[in-house]
PDB file of C-alpha atoms in Angstrom:
ATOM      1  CA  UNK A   1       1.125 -73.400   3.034  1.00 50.00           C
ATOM      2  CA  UNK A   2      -2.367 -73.450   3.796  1.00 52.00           C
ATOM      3  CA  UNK A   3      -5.513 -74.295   1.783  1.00 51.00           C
ATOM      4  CA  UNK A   4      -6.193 -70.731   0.740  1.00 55.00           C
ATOM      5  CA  UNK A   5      -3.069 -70.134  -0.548  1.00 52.00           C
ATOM      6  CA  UNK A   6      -2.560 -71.000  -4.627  1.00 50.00           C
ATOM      7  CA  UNK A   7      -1.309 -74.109  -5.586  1.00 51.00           C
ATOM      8  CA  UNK A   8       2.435 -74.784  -6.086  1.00 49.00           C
ATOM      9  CA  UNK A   9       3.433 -74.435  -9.319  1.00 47.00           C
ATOM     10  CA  UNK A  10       2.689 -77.931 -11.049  1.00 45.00           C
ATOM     11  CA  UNK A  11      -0.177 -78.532  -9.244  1.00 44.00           C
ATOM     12  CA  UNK A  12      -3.463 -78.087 -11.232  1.00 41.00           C
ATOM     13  CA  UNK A  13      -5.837 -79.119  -8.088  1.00 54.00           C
ATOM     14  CA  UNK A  14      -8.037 -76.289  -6.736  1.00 66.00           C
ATOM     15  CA  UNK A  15     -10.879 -76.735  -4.666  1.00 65.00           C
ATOM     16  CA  UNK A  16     -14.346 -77.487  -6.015  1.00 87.00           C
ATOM     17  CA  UNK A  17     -17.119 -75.296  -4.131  1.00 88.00           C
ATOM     18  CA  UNK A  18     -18.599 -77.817  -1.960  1.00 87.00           C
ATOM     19  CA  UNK A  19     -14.594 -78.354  -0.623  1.00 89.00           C
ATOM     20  CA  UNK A  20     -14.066 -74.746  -0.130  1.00 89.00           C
ATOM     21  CA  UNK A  21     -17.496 -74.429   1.829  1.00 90.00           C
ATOM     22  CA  UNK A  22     -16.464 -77.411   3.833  1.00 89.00           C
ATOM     23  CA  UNK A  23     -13.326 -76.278   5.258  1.00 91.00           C
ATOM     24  CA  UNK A  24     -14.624 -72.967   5.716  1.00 91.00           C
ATOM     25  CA  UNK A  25     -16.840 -74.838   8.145  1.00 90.00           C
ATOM     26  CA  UNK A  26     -14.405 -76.694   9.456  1.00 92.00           C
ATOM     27  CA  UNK A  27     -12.614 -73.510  10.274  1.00 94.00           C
ATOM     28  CA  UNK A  28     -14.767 -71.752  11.512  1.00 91.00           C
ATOM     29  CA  UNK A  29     -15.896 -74.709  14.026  1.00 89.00           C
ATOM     30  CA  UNK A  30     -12.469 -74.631  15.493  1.00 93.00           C
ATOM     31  CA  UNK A  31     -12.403 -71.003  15.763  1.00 92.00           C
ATOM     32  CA  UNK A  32     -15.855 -70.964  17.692  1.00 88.00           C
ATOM     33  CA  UNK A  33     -14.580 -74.139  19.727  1.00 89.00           C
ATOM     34  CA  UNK A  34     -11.292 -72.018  20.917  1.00 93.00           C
ATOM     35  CA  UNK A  35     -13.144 -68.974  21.297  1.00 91.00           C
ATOM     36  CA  UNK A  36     -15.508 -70.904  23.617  1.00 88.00           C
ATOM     37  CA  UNK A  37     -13.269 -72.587  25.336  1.00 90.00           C
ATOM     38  CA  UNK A  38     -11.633 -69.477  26.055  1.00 93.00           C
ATOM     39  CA  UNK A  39     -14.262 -67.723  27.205  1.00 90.00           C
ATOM     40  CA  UNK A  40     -15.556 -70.953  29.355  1.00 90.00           C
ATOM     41  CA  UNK A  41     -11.740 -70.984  30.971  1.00 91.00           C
ATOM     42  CA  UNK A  42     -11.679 -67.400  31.921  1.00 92.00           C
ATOM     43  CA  UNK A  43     -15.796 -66.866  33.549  1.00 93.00           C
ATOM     44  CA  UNK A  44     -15.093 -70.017  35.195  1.00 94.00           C
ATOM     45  CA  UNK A  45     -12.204 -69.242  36.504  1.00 92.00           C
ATOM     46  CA  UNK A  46     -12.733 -66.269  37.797  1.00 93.00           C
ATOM     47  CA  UNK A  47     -15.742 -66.995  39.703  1.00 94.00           C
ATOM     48  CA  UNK A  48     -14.395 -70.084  41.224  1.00 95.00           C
ATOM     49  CA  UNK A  49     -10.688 -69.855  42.007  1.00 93.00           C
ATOM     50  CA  UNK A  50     -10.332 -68.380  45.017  1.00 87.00           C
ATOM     51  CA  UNK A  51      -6.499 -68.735  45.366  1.00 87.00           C
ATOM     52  CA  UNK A  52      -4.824 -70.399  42.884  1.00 88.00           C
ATOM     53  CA  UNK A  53      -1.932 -72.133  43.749  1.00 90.00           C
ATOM     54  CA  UNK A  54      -0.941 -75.454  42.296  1.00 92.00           C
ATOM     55  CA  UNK A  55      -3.977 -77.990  42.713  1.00 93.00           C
ATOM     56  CA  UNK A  56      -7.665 -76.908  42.810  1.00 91.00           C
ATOM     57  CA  UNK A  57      -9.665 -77.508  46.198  1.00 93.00           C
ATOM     58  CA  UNK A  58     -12.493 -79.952  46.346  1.00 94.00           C
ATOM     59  CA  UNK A  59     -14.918 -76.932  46.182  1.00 95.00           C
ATOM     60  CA  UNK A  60     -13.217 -75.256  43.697  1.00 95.00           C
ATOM     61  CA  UNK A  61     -13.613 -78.246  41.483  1.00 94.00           C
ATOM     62  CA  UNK A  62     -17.152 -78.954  42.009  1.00 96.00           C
ATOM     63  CA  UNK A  63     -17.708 -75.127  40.960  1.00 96.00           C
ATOM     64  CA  UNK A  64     -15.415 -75.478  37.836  1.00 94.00           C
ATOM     65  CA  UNK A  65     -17.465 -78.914  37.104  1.00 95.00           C
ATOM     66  CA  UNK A  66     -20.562 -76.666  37.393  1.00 96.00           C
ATOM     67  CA  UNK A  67     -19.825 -73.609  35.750  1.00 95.00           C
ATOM     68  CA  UNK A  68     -18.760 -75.551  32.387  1.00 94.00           C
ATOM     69  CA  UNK A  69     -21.696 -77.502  32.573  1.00 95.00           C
ATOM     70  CA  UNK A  70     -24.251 -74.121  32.840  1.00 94.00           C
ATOM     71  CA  UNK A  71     -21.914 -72.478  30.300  1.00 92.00           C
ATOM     72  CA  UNK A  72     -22.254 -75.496  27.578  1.00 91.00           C
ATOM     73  CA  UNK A  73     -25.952 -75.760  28.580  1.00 94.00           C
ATOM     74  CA  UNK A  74     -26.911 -71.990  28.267  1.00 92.00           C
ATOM     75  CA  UNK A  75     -24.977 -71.982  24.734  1.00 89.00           C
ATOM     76  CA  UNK A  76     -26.644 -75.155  23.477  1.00 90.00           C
ATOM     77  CA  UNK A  77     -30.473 -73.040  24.569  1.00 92.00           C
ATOM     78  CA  UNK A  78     -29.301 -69.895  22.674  1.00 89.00           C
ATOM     79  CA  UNK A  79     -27.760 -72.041  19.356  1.00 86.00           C
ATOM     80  CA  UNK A  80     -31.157 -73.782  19.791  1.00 88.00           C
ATOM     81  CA  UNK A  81     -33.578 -70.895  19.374  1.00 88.00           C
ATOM     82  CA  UNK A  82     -31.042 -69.340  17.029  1.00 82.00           C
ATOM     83  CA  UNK A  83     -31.457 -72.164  14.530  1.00 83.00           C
ATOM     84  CA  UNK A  84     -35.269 -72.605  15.575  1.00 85.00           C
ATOM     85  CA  UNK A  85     -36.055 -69.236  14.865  1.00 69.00           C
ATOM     86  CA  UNK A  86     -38.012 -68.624  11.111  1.00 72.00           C
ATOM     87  CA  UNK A  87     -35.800 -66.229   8.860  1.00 61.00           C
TER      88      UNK A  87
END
């Protein structure tokens, strides 16, 4: 059963607010970390693997190694000025 399901008969404990807005965050920081990932595995992959086969090439590894690192810096720019920006 997960969290957002009702209790089980017996039990009386439901969340308080603060724990509902807490996983929610939780949740939806896992989501955005697969979803990234995801999205990191698949750009990166197809601008760098050439031919895959069953190792990656010392060139194809440097531009992996690269590729995440642009990725993860670009993001962390955007969720800056997203954050920065006055509402």
């Amino acid at each position: 059963m997960d969290s957002f399901s009702s209790p089980s008969s017996g039990s009386s404990s439901q969340f308080s607010t603060d724990e509902f807005m807490d996983q929610l965050k939780t949740q939806l920081a896992q989501a955005y970390a697969e979803e990234f990932l995801e999205t990191v595995r698949g750009k990166c992959f197809e601008k760098c693997i050439t031919k895959p086969g069953s190792s990656l090439s010392g060139s194809e590894s440097s531009c992996i190694s690269r590729c995440v690192e642009r990725y993860i810096e670009a993001t962390g720019i955007v969720s800056r000025s997203l954050f920065s920006a006055p509402r």
